[in-house]
Coordinates of C-alpha atoms in Angstrom, one line a residue:
Chain M
M1 CA 0.0 0.0 0.0
K2 CA 1.3 3.4 -0.9
E3 CA 2.1 5.5 2.1
H4 CA 0.1 8.7 2.6
F5 CA 2.0 11.7 1.2
A6 CA 2.0 13.5 4.6
I7 CA 3.6 10.7 6.7
K8 CA 7.1 11.7 5.8
Y9 CA 6.6 15.1 7.3
L10 CA 5.2 13.8 10.6
R11 CA 6.6 12.0 13.6
R12 CA 4.9 8.8 12.8
E13 CA 5.8 7.2 16.2
I14 CA 3.3 9.4 18.0
L15 CA 0.4 9.2 15.6
P16 CA -2.6 9.3 15.8
T17 CA -3.2 12.8 17.0
V18 CA -5.0 13.6 20.2
F19 CA -7.6 15.8 18.6
C20 CA -11.3 15.1 19.1
P21 CA -13.3 13.3 16.5
G22 CA -14.4 15.7 13.8
C23 CA -11.9 18.5 14.8
G24 CA -10.7 20.7 12.0
N25 CA -7.1 20.6 13.0
G26 CA -6.3 17.5 10.9
I27 CA -7.7 19.3 7.8
V28 CA -5.3 22.2 8.3
I29 CA -2.4 19.9 8.9
N30 CA -3.2 18.0 5.8
C31 CA -3.6 21.3 3.7
F32 CA -0.3 22.6 5.0
L33 CA 1.6 19.5 4.2
K34 CA 0.0 19.2 0.8
A35 CA 1.1 22.7 0.0
V36 CA 4.6 21.8 1.1
S37 CA 4.6 18.6 -0.9
D38 CA 3.2 20.4 -4.0
L39 CA 6.1 22.9 -3.8
G40 CA 8.5 20.0 -3.8
Y41 CA 9.9 20.0 -0.3
E42 CA 11.2 16.6 0.6
D43 CA 11.2 17.3 4.3
L44 CA 10.7 20.3 6.7
S45 CA 14.3 21.0 7.3
G46 CA 14.1 24.6 5.9
F47 CA 11.2 25.4 8.2
A48 CA 10.8 26.4 11.8
F49 CA 7.3 26.1 13.4
V50 CA 6.1 28.2 16.3
S51 CA 2.8 27.9 18.2
G52 CA 1.3 29.1 21.4
I53 CA -1.2 27.5 23.7
G54 CA -4.5 25.8 22.7
C55 CA -5.7 22.9 20.6
A56 CA -4.4 24.5 17.3
S57 CA -1.0 24.9 18.8
W58 CA -0.6 21.1 19.0
C59 CA -0.8 20.7 15.2
I60 CA 2.9 21.4 14.9
S61 CA 4.1 20.2 18.3
P62 CA 4.8 17.3 18.5
Y63 CA 3.4 16.1 15.2
F64 CA 5.6 17.9 12.6
K65 CA 9.0 16.3 12.0
A66 CA 10.7 19.6 12.2
D67 CA 12.1 22.2 14.6
T68 CA 9.1 23.3 16.7
L69 CA 8.8 25.9 19.4
H70 CA 5.7 25.4 21.5
T71 CA 5.6 28.7 23.4
L72 CA 3.5 30.7 25.8
H73 CA -0.2 31.6 25.5
G74 CA -0.5 34.5 23.1
R75 CA 3.2 35.0 22.3
P76 CA 4.1 32.7 19.4
I77 CA 4.4 35.6 16.9
A78 CA 6.8 37.4 19.3
F79 CA 8.9 34.3 19.7
A80 CA 8.8 33.7 15.9
T81 CA 9.9 37.3 15.4
G82 CA 13.1 36.7 17.4
L83 CA 13.7 33.4 15.7
K84 CA 13.2 34.7 12.2
L85 CA 15.5 37.6 12.8
A86 CA 18.2 35.3 14.3
R87 CA 17.7 32.8 11.4
P88 CA 16.4 34.7 8.4
D89 CA 17.2 31.7 6.2
L90 CA 14.5 29.6 7.8
Q91 CA 10.8 29.7 6.6
V92 CA 9.2 30.5 10.0
V93 CA 5.5 29.4 10.2
V94 CA 3.2 30.1 13.1
I95 CA 0.1 27.8 13.5
S96 CA -2.1 28.7 16.4
G97 CA -5.7 29.5 17.4
D98 CA -8.0 32.5 17.6
G99 CA -7.8 32.8 21.4
D100 CA -4.1 32.6 21.2
L101 CA -3.4 34.9 18.3
A102 CA -6.3 37.4 18.5
G103 CA -7.3 37.3 22.2
I104 CA -4.4 37.2 24.5
G105 CA -1.9 37.7 21.6
G106 CA -3.8 40.3 19.6
N107 CA -1.2 43.0 20.1
H108 CA 1.6 40.9 18.6
L109 CA -0.6 40.0 15.6
I110 CA -1.3 43.6 14.5
H111 CA 2.3 44.7 15.2
A112 CA 3.8 41.9 13.2
A113 CA 1.5 42.8 10.4
R114 CA 2.4 46.4 10.7
R115 CA 6.1 45.6 10.6
N116 CA 5.5 43.2 7.7
M117 CA 7.5 40.6 9.6
D118 CA 8.5 37.7 7.4
L119 CA 6.2 35.1 9.0
L120 CA 3.4 32.9 7.6
V121 CA 0.7 32.8 10.2
I122 CA -2.1 30.3 10.0
C123 CA -4.9 31.0 12.5
I124 CA -7.2 28.0 13.0
N125 CA -10.2 30.0 14.1
N126 CA -12.7 27.6 15.8
L127 CA -14.7 30.5 17.2
N128 CA -14.1 29.6 20.9
Y129 CA -11.6 28.6 23.5
G130 CA -11.8 24.9 22.9
M131 CA -9.0 23.5 25.0
T132 CA -10.3 25.2 28.2
G133 CA -13.9 24.1 27.8
G134 CA -15.6 26.2 25.1
Q135 CA -15.5 29.7 26.4
V136 CA -16.4 32.8 24.4
S137 CA -13.5 34.1 22.3
P138 CA -12.9 37.4 20.4
T139 CA -14.1 35.7 17.2
T140 CA -17.3 34.1 18.6
P141 CA -20.3 35.3 16.6
E142 CA -22.8 37.6 18.3
N143 CA -25.7 35.9 20.2
V144 CA -23.9 32.5 20.2
T145 CA -24.1 30.5 23.4
T146 CA -20.9 29.3 25.0
T147 CA -19.9 28.3 28.5
T148 CA -19.1 31.9 29.3
S149 CA -21.9 33.5 27.2
P150 CA -24.7 31.3 28.6
Y151 CA -27.3 34.0 27.6
G152 CA -25.7 34.6 24.2
N153 CA -22.6 36.5 23.2
I154 CA -23.2 40.3 23.5
E155 CA -19.8 41.3 22.1
P156 CA -19.2 41.8 18.4
P157 CA -16.3 39.6 17.1
F158 CA -13.1 40.6 15.4
R159 CA -12.9 39.9 11.7
L160 CA -9.3 38.7 11.8
A161 CA -8.4 38.6 8.1
E162 CA -9.7 42.2 7.7
L163 CA -7.9 43.4 10.9
V164 CA -4.6 42.0 9.7
A165 CA -5.1 43.4 6.2
A166 CA -5.7 46.8 7.7
A167 CA -2.6 46.5 9.9
G168 CA -0.4 46.2 6.8
A169 CA 0.1 42.5 6.0
N170 CA 1.4 41.4 2.6
L171 CA -1.2 38.7 2.4
S172 CA -4.4 38.2 4.3
A173 CA -7.0 35.5 3.5
R174 CA -9.9 33.7 5.0
W175 CA -11.3 30.2 4.2
T176 CA -13.2 27.5 6.1
T177 CA -12.1 23.9 6.5
Y178 CA -14.6 23.1 3.7
H179 CA -12.4 25.0 1.2
V180 CA -9.5 22.5 1.2
G181 CA -8.3 23.3 -2.3
Q182 CA -8.4 27.1 -1.7
I183 CA -6.5 26.7 1.6
I184 CA -3.7 24.7 -0.1
S185 CA -3.3 27.2 -2.9
T186 CA -3.3 30.1 -0.5
I187 CA -0.6 28.4 1.7
K188 CA 1.4 27.9 -1.5
K189 CA 1.0 31.5 -2.4
G190 CA 2.0 32.5 1.2
L191 CA 5.1 30.3 1.2
K192 CA 6.3 32.0 -1.9
K193 CA 5.9 35.6 -0.6
E194 CA 7.9 37.6 1.9
G195 CA 6.6 39.8 4.6
F196 CA 3.6 39.1 6.9
R197 CA 1.2 36.5 5.5
F198 CA -1.9 35.6 7.4
I199 CA -4.4 32.8 6.6
E200 CA -7.5 32.5 8.8
V201 CA -9.2 29.1 8.6
I202 CA -12.6 29.0 10.2
S203 CA -12.7 25.5 11.7
Q204 CA -15.2 23.3 13.4
C205 CA -15.0 22.4 17.1
P206 CA -17.8 19.9 17.5
T207 CA -16.9 19.1 21.2
N208 CA -16.9 22.4 22.8
F209 CA -18.5 24.8 20.3
G210 CA -20.9 22.8 18.2
R211 CA -22.3 20.9 21.1
R212 CA -23.2 24.2 22.9
I213 CA -25.1 25.6 19.9
G214 CA -27.0 22.3 19.3
I215 CA -24.9 21.2 16.2
D216 CA -22.7 18.4 17.4
K217 CA -22.2 16.5 14.2
P218 CA -19.0 17.7 12.5
P219 CA -20.5 17.8 8.9
D220 CA -23.5 19.9 10.1
L221 CA -21.1 22.3 11.9
V222 CA -19.0 22.7 8.7
K223 CA -22.2 23.5 6.9
W224 CA -23.2 26.0 9.6
I225 CA -19.8 27.7 9.3
R226 CA -20.3 27.9 5.6
S227 CA -23.6 29.5 6.2
I228 CA -22.1 32.4 8.2
C229 CA -19.5 33.0 5.4
T230 CA -19.8 34.3 1.8
V231 CA -17.5 34.1 -1.2
K232 CA -19.0 37.4 -2.5
K233 CA -16.4 40.2 -2.9
E234 CA -18.5 43.0 -1.4
N235 CA -18.3 43.6 2.4
S236 CA -21.2 42.1 4.3
N237 CA -22.3 43.0 7.8
E238 CA -24.0 39.7 8.1
K239 CA -21.4 37.3 6.8
L240 CA -17.6 36.7 6.9
R241 CA -16.0 37.2 3.5
L242 CA -13.9 34.3 2.1
G243 CA -11.0 34.5 -0.2
I244 CA -7.9 36.8 -0.4
I245 CA -8.7 39.9 1.6
C246 CA -5.6 41.7 0.6
E247 CA -2.4 41.1 -1.3
R248 CA 0.6 43.5 -1.2
Y249 CA 4.1 43.4 -2.5
R250 CA 6.0 45.5 0.1
P251 CA 9.5 44.3 1.0
G252 CA 9.5 42.2 4.2
Y253 CA 11.0 43.3 7.4
V254 CA 14.1 41.1 7.0
S255 CA 15.1 42.7 3.7
V256 CA 14.4 46.2 5.0
L257 CA 16.6 45.5 8.1
K258 CA 19.3 44.0 5.9
S259 CA 19.4 47.3 3.9
L260 CA 19.6 49.3 7.1
M261 CA 22.5 47.2 8.4
E262 CA 24.4 47.5 5.1
R263 CA 23.9 51.3 5.2
V264 CA 25.1 51.5 8.8
R265 CA 28.1 49.4 8.1
G266 CA 28.9 51.2 4.9
E267 CA 28.4 48.2 2.7
G268 CA 25.3 49.5 0.9
Chain F
M1 CA 47.5 41.1 32.1
K2 CA 47.1 43.6 29.3
K3 CA 46.0 47.1 30.2
G4 CA 43.0 47.4 28.0
R5 CA 41.2 50.6 27.1
V6 CA 39.4 53.0 29.3
E7 CA 36.0 54.6 28.6
F8 CA 33.9 57.1 30.5
W9 CA 30.4 55.6 30.5
N10 CA 27.3 55.5 32.6
G11 CA 26.1 52.1 33.9
N12 CA 23.5 51.6 31.2
I13 CA 26.0 52.2 28.4
A14 CA 28.6 50.0 30.1
C15 CA 26.0 47.2 30.4
A16 CA 25.2 47.4 26.6
E17 CA 28.8 47.4 25.7
G18 CA 29.4 44.5 28.1
A19 CA 26.7 42.5 26.3
I20 CA 28.3 43.3 22.9
A21 CA 31.7 42.2 24.3
A22 CA 30.2 39.0 25.5
G23 CA 28.9 38.2 22.0
C24 CA 25.3 39.5 22.2
R25 CA 24.0 39.9 18.7
F26 CA 20.2 40.2 19.4
F27 CA 18.5 42.8 21.5
A28 CA 14.7 43.2 21.8
G29 CA 13.3 45.7 24.2
Y30 CA 10.6 48.2 25.1
P31 CA 11.2 51.7 26.5
I32 CA 11.0 52.1 30.2
T33 CA 12.8 54.4 32.7
P34 CA 15.5 54.0 34.0
S35 CA 16.7 51.3 31.6
S36 CA 16.0 53.1 28.3
E37 CA 19.6 54.0 27.6
I38 CA 20.4 50.4 27.2
L39 CA 17.7 50.1 24.5
E40 CA 18.9 53.3 22.8
H41 CA 22.5 52.3 22.9
M42 CA 21.7 48.9 21.5
A43 CA 19.6 50.5 18.7
K44 CA 22.7 52.4 17.6
R45 CA 25.3 49.7 18.2
M46 CA 23.6 46.4 17.1
P47 CA 23.6 47.3 13.3
E48 CA 27.3 48.4 13.7
V49 CA 28.3 45.0 15.0
G50 CA 26.1 43.0 12.7
G51 CA 23.5 42.2 15.3
V52 CA 19.7 42.7 15.3
F53 CA 18.0 45.4 17.3
I54 CA 14.2 45.4 17.5
Q55 CA 11.9 47.5 19.7
M56 CA 8.9 45.3 20.4
E57 CA 5.3 46.3 21.2
D58 CA 5.6 45.4 24.9
E59 CA 7.8 43.6 27.4
L60 CA 6.0 40.3 26.9
A61 CA 7.1 40.4 23.3
A62 CA 10.6 41.5 24.1
I63 CA 11.4 38.5 26.3
A64 CA 9.6 36.2 23.8
A65 CA 11.7 37.5 20.9
V66 CA 14.9 37.1 23.0
I67 CA 14.1 33.5 23.7
G68 CA 13.2 32.9 20.0
A69 CA 16.5 34.4 18.9
S70 CA 18.4 32.3 21.5
W71 CA 16.9 29.2 19.9
G72 CA 18.1 30.6 16.6
G73 CA 21.6 30.2 18.0
V74 CA 22.3 33.9 18.8
K75 CA 23.2 35.4 22.2
A76 CA 20.3 37.6 23.1
M77 CA 19.4 40.1 25.8
T78 CA 16.6 42.5 26.9
A79 CA 16.6 45.3 29.4
T80 CA 13.8 46.7 31.5
S81 CA 12.7 48.1 34.8
G82 CA 10.1 47.5 37.5
P83 CA 6.7 47.0 35.7
G84 CA 8.4 45.7 32.6
F85 CA 10.3 43.1 34.7
S86 CA 6.9 42.0 36.1
L87 CA 5.6 41.6 32.6
M88 CA 8.6 39.5 31.6
Q89 CA 8.2 36.9 34.4
E90 CA 6.2 34.4 32.4
G91 CA 8.8 34.5 29.7
I92 CA 11.6 34.0 32.2
G93 CA 9.8 30.9 33.5
Y94 CA 9.6 29.6 29.9
A95 CA 13.3 30.2 29.6
C96 CA 13.9 28.3 32.8
M97 CA 11.7 25.4 31.7
T98 CA 13.1 25.2 28.2
E99 CA 16.7 25.9 29.4
T100 CA 17.2 28.8 27.1
P101 CA 20.2 31.0 27.6
C102 CA 19.3 34.7 27.8
V103 CA 20.1 37.8 29.8
I104 CA 17.5 40.1 31.4
V105 CA 18.7 43.4 32.8
D106 CA 16.4 44.9 35.4
V107 CA 17.3 48.4 36.4
Q108 CA 15.4 48.6 39.6
R109 CA 13.2 51.6 40.3
A110 CA 10.8 52.4 43.2
G111 CA 7.7 50.3 43.1
P112 CA 5.2 48.7 43.6
S113 CA 3.3 49.5 40.4
T114 CA 4.4 52.7 38.6
G115 CA 5.7 53.9 41.9
Q116 CA 8.4 56.5 41.5
A117 CA 9.4 55.7 38.0
T118 CA 12.7 57.7 37.8
K119 CA 13.9 56.9 41.4
A120 CA 16.3 54.2 42.5
A121 CA 15.2 51.3 44.7
Q122 CA 16.2 47.7 45.4
G123 CA 12.7 46.2 45.6
D124 CA 13.0 43.5 43.0
V125 CA 15.4 41.2 44.8
M126 CA 12.7 38.6 45.6
Q127 CA 11.0 39.1 42.3
A128 CA 14.2 38.2 40.6
R129 CA 14.2 35.0 42.6
W130 CA 10.5 34.1 42.7
G131 CA 8.9 36.3 40.1
T132 CA 7.9 33.4 37.8
H133 CA 5.7 30.6 39.1
G134 CA 6.7 27.1 40.0
D135 CA 9.9 25.6 41.3
H136 CA 12.9 27.0 39.6
E137 CA 16.4 28.4 40.1
I138 CA 17.8 31.4 38.3
I139 CA 21.0 33.4 38.6
A140 CA 21.0 37.1 39.5
L141 CA 24.0 39.4 39.6
A142 CA 24.2 42.7 41.3
P143 CA 26.6 45.3 39.9
N144 CA 27.6 48.3 42.1
S145 CA 29.4 50.5 39.4
P146 CA 29.5 51.2 35.7
Q147 CA 32.6 48.9 35.7
E148 CA 30.6 46.1 37.1
M149 CA 27.7 46.8 34.7
F150 CA 30.2 45.9 32.1
D151 CA 31.9 43.0 33.8
L152 CA 28.8 41.4 35.3
T153 CA 26.9 41.6 32.0
V154 CA 29.7 39.7 30.4
R155 CA 29.5 37.2 33.3
A156 CA 25.8 37.0 32.9
F157 CA 26.1 35.8 29.3
N158 CA 28.8 33.3 30.2
L159 CA 26.8 31.8 33.1
S160 CA 23.7 31.8 30.9
E161 CA 25.5 29.9 28.2
M162 CA 27.2 27.5 30.7
Y163 CA 24.1 26.6 32.6
R164 CA 21.3 27.1 30.0
V165 CA 19.5 29.4 32.3
P166 CA 18.1 33.0 32.2
V167 CA 20.5 35.3 34.1
I168 CA 19.3 38.5 35.5
V169 CA 21.5 41.6 35.9
L170 CA 19.8 43.2 38.9
A171 CA 21.0 46.7 38.6
D172 CA 19.5 49.9 40.0
E173 CA 18.8 53.4 38.8
I174 CA 21.9 54.7 40.7
V175 CA 24.5 52.4 39.1
A176 CA 22.7 52.7 35.8
H177 CA 22.9 56.5 35.6
M178 CA 26.3 56.9 37.4
W179 CA 29.2 57.9 35.1
E180 CA 32.6 56.5 35.9
K181 CA 35.7 55.1 34.3
V182 CA 35.2 51.7 32.8
R183 CA 38.2 49.6 31.9
I184 CA 37.7 47.2 29.1
P185 CA 40.2 44.3 29.2
D186 CA 41.9 43.2 26.0
D187 CA 41.1 39.6 26.8
I188 CA 37.6 38.9 27.8
E189 CA 36.7 35.3 28.6
I190 CA 33.7 34.2 26.5
V191 CA 31.7 31.0 27.1
N192 CA 29.5 29.5 24.4
R193 CA 26.8 26.9 24.8
R194 CA 27.9 23.4 24.4
K195 CA 26.6 21.8 21.2
P196 CA 25.6 18.1 21.0
S197 CA 28.1 15.7 19.8
R198 CA 25.7 13.1 18.5
P199 CA 22.4 13.6 16.5
D200 CA 20.4 11.5 19.0
E201 CA 21.6 13.3 22.1
Q202 CA 18.9 14.3 24.6
I203 CA 18.6 18.1 24.5
F204 CA 16.5 18.2 27.7
G205 CA 17.8 15.7 30.1
H206 CA 21.1 14.0 29.3
E207 CA 22.5 13.1 32.7
L208 CA 25.9 14.7 33.3
D209 CA 27.7 15.9 36.3
T210 CA 26.7 19.4 35.7
G211 CA 23.1 18.6 34.8
V212 CA 23.3 20.9 31.8
P213 CA 22.4 19.2 28.5
P214 CA 23.9 20.4 25.2
M215 CA 21.9 22.8 23.1
P216 CA 21.7 22.9 19.3
A217 CA 20.0 25.7 17.4
F218 CA 17.0 25.6 15.1
G219 CA 17.9 24.8 11.5
E220 CA 20.7 22.4 12.4
G221 CA 18.8 19.2 11.6
Y222 CA 17.8 18.1 15.1
N223 CA 14.0 18.3 14.6
L224 CA 13.9 20.1 18.0
L225 CA 10.8 19.8 20.2
V226 CA 10.9 22.8 22.5
T227 CA 8.0 23.3 24.9
G228 CA 7.2 25.0 28.2
S229 CA 5.1 22.0 29.1
T230 CA 6.7 19.2 31.1
H231 CA 8.8 17.2 28.7
D232 CA 11.1 14.2 28.5
G233 CA 14.7 14.3 27.4
Y234 CA 13.8 14.6 23.8
G235 CA 11.3 17.4 24.3
F236 CA 8.1 15.3 24.1
R237 CA 5.3 16.7 26.2
K238 CA 4.5 14.5 29.2
T239 CA 1.9 16.3 31.1
A240 CA 0.6 13.5 33.3
D241 CA 3.6 11.4 34.3
P242 CA 4.7 12.4 37.8
L243 CA 8.1 10.9 37.4
V244 CA 9.0 12.9 34.2
H245 CA 8.0 16.1 35.9
R246 CA 9.9 15.3 39.1
K247 CA 13.0 14.4 37.2
L248 CA 12.9 17.4 34.9
V249 CA 12.2 20.1 37.5
T250 CA 14.6 18.6 40.1
R251 CA 17.3 18.6 37.5
L252 CA 16.5 22.3 36.5
V253 CA 16.8 23.2 40.2
N254 CA 19.9 21.1 41.0
K255 CA 21.9 22.3 38.0
I256 CA 22.1 25.6 39.8
R257 CA 22.0 24.5 43.4
K258 CA 24.8 21.9 42.9
N259 CA 26.9 24.4 41.1
A260 CA 26.2 27.2 43.5
E261 CA 29.7 27.4 44.9
K262 CA 31.1 27.9 41.4
I263 CA 28.5 30.6 40.6
V264 CA 28.6 32.5 43.8
D265 CA 30.7 35.6 43.7
F266 CA 31.3 38.1 46.5
E267 CA 33.9 40.6 47.8
I268 CA 34.9 41.4 51.3
Y269 CA 36.2 44.8 52.3
G270 CA 37.5 45.9 55.7
C271 CA 39.5 44.2 58.4
D272 CA 40.8 40.6 58.3
P273 CA 37.5 38.5 58.1
E274 CA 39.0 36.3 60.8
D275 CA 39.0 39.2 63.2
A276 CA 35.7 40.8 62.2
E277 CA 33.2 41.6 64.9
V278 CA 30.6 43.3 62.8
M279 CA 29.6 42.7 59.2
V280 CA 27.6 44.5 56.7
V281 CA 25.9 42.4 54.0
S282 CA 25.2 44.6 50.9
Y283 CA 24.8 44.7 47.2
G284 CA 24.3 47.1 44.3
C285 CA 24.4 50.9 44.9
T286 CA 23.9 50.4 48.7
S287 CA 27.2 48.6 48.9
R288 CA 29.0 51.9 48.1
S289 CA 27.6 53.4 51.3
A290 CA 28.4 50.2 53.1
D291 CA 32.1 50.5 52.1
E292 CA 32.2 54.0 53.4
A293 CA 30.6 53.0 56.6
V294 CA 33.1 50.2 57.1
R295 CA 36.0 52.6 56.3
Q296 CA 34.8 55.0 59.0
A297 CA 34.2 52.2 61.5
L298 CA 37.7 50.9 61.0
E299 CA 39.0 54.4 61.7
E300 CA 37.0 54.3 65.0
G301 CA 38.7 51.0 65.8
I302 CA 35.6 48.8 65.1
K303 CA 36.6 45.5 63.5
A304 CA 34.1 45.6 60.6
I305 CA 33.8 44.1 57.1
N306 CA 31.5 44.7 54.2
F307 CA 30.4 41.4 52.6
R308 CA 29.3 42.5 49.2
L309 CA 27.3 40.2 47.0
R310 CA 28.0 40.2 43.3
T311 CA 25.7 37.2 42.9
I312 CA 22.5 37.6 44.8
W313 CA 21.0 34.3 43.5
P314 CA 22.2 31.8 44.2
F315 CA 22.7 33.2 47.6
P316 CA 26.3 32.7 49.1
E317 CA 25.0 30.6 52.0
K318 CA 28.2 28.8 52.9
A319 CA 30.4 31.8 53.1
L320 CA 27.8 33.8 55.0
R321 CA 27.1 31.1 57.5
E322 CA 30.8 30.8 58.4
L323 CA 31.1 34.5 58.9
A324 CA 27.9 34.6 61.0
E325 CA 29.6 32.1 63.4
R326 CA 32.3 34.7 64.1
V327 CA 30.7 38.2 64.1
K328 CA 28.6 39.6 66.8
L329 CA 26.2 41.5 64.5
I330 CA 25.2 41.7 60.9
V331 CA 23.8 44.9 59.3
V332 CA 21.8 44.6 56.1
P333 CA 21.3 48.0 54.3
E334 CA 18.7 47.9 51.5
M335 CA 16.6 50.3 49.5
N336 CA 13.5 48.3 50.4
L337 CA 11.7 47.4 53.5
G338 CA 13.5 44.1 53.9
Q339 CA 14.1 41.5 51.2
L340 CA 17.7 40.2 51.3
Y341 CA 17.5 40.9 55.0
F342 CA 15.3 37.9 55.6
E343 CA 17.6 35.7 53.5
V344 CA 20.5 36.8 55.7
E345 CA 18.5 36.1 58.8
R346 CA 17.6 32.7 57.5
V347 CA 21.3 31.8 57.0
A348 CA 22.5 33.5 60.2
C349 CA 19.9 31.3 61.9
G350 CA 20.3 32.9 65.4
R351 CA 24.1 32.8 65.3
C352 CA 24.0 36.6 65.7
P353 CA 21.5 39.4 65.5
V354 CA 20.7 40.8 62.1
I355 CA 19.7 44.4 61.7
L356 CA 17.9 45.9 58.7
V357 CA 18.7 49.5 57.6
S358 CA 16.1 50.6 55.1
R359 CA 15.6 53.7 53.1
I360 CA 12.9 54.0 50.5
G361 CA 11.4 56.8 48.5
G362 CA 12.8 59.5 46.3
G363 CA 15.7 57.3 45.2
E364 CA 17.6 58.4 48.3
M365 CA 20.4 56.0 49.2
V366 CA 21.0 54.4 52.5
R367 CA 23.6 56.8 54.0
P368 CA 27.0 55.7 55.4
Q369 CA 26.1 57.2 58.8
D370 CA 22.9 55.2 58.9
I371 CA 24.9 52.0 58.6
L372 CA 27.7 53.3 60.9
R373 CA 25.3 54.0 63.7
E374 CA 24.3 50.3 63.7
L375 CA 27.9 49.1 63.5
R376 CA 28.8 51.1 66.6
R377 CA 26.3 49.0 68.6
A378 CA 28.5 45.9 68.5

């Protein structure tokens, strides 16, 4: 039997993953590794992966057969910034969740986008704090019931892809776990660009999100997520826009810093 | 020994230059008084020496970037004061748990909270020791002059690389802003982290005499698993196994405790310690007043010494216990309401009385006469 294409990128000795049945994390892992495979990487030796705390942060650590830095809650982008500047030759990728990147770590997200830091950030947005029991997150839709919004969420959510686009990223996109082909092609685009690249993937959490809103079957939850999104280009107050939200071609931070250093040292 | 060159620097500049001399090539920081000159000096100097300077969005990010850079194989430092040091504590704990070499400079100012932002204090002694949660050991050094801001920053990097532990340079506003001559030796001893010799070596738990495993960098083919969660020797998360946790955290603590005698560094000024009847235990800017108090006491015929700590953590228990056997009185001057004082009292353990001389507020130093008054009691 032919081995699955992704196995060579994974630490096979610790598979299967610990994720709940129906979790979207596996889809994102699959998409990322498919993009890597399509681009012809034989292994992940040119990559460095950084994550924070939460279910999404476990995608890379310990499953990716690569250098992985599993960091503090909210701080993976800041850790990744230091790592990237120390080792600009590595393709530094952050995979983390909405609570981690947009809640506790929201400040680092917008500042890394503003700096156009050379990072590819994939945010698995499952619309709640899944690991800690399904609490309301900065991306939970209004009126939705969670364990800490038992009477419905009264706060409007962040639209992450638009937020990051406004902050200055070179690439910002949003898909759902239904849009596997689009995620793969956007990751490939992201891996080929410099600067800050952000891909938000809205993902199903049947255990701690779906169950609380009465949709506990993963396929039904994926359908519900699709129903709150639209592929139409015009901005909608009702729905989340899918697709490439922005694409820019500004030089990334590393190349700007390199020019500065050459100028200071009189090598420019 | 070669003569070296001499500069006229304030403590903050001396600290930044010490870091560069030690091989620091990554600095991430966030502006805060009274440490900002370190940040500013690094902004100018890092590009000149081929290093990276970045001003981050907050102190949480600064310590995180430093740890990230250290795993990139680069010697890295940040500098902060009071509130910023509080914000960095979670990151310092991560560096302890992941055994990441890095240097954190805390230029102490009057707290708690915003306190008196521009005024000197020594209120972070216990925060340096216990600021981050859980069992851990760190190293903290206490310079008392611009010269030592240079020398001890070099030493901070060397200890950090040797023991794979965050090292804190616990300075204060007075030594940071004081201008003095700083002698830069021609030959500065530099220690670099030990790299693994085999690809299958355990990066987080190989058993050695020192308890310090080797450390490769990212991008060197080790498929590193670095996590702040409890992990086995290879870095795999083991969050339920009591033995793995016990073994890891015990080793992290013991690698400092068992090497404490090698790390501890102090200086004794005054009469022959064998004859001493009274002893001051001091550190940082306050030790300068202590030296003057002891000088005056000696003139008055009082057999006094100043036991000056250059490492605060680990605490020089052995040396202090021996001296406490001999003297009749110990005086601990501090710009706080008693922090190191309690540690001295613990070690003296009833062998002799221990007196605290405090002064807080407005950055006013403990004066020599305040210490001398207590020395005359003996």
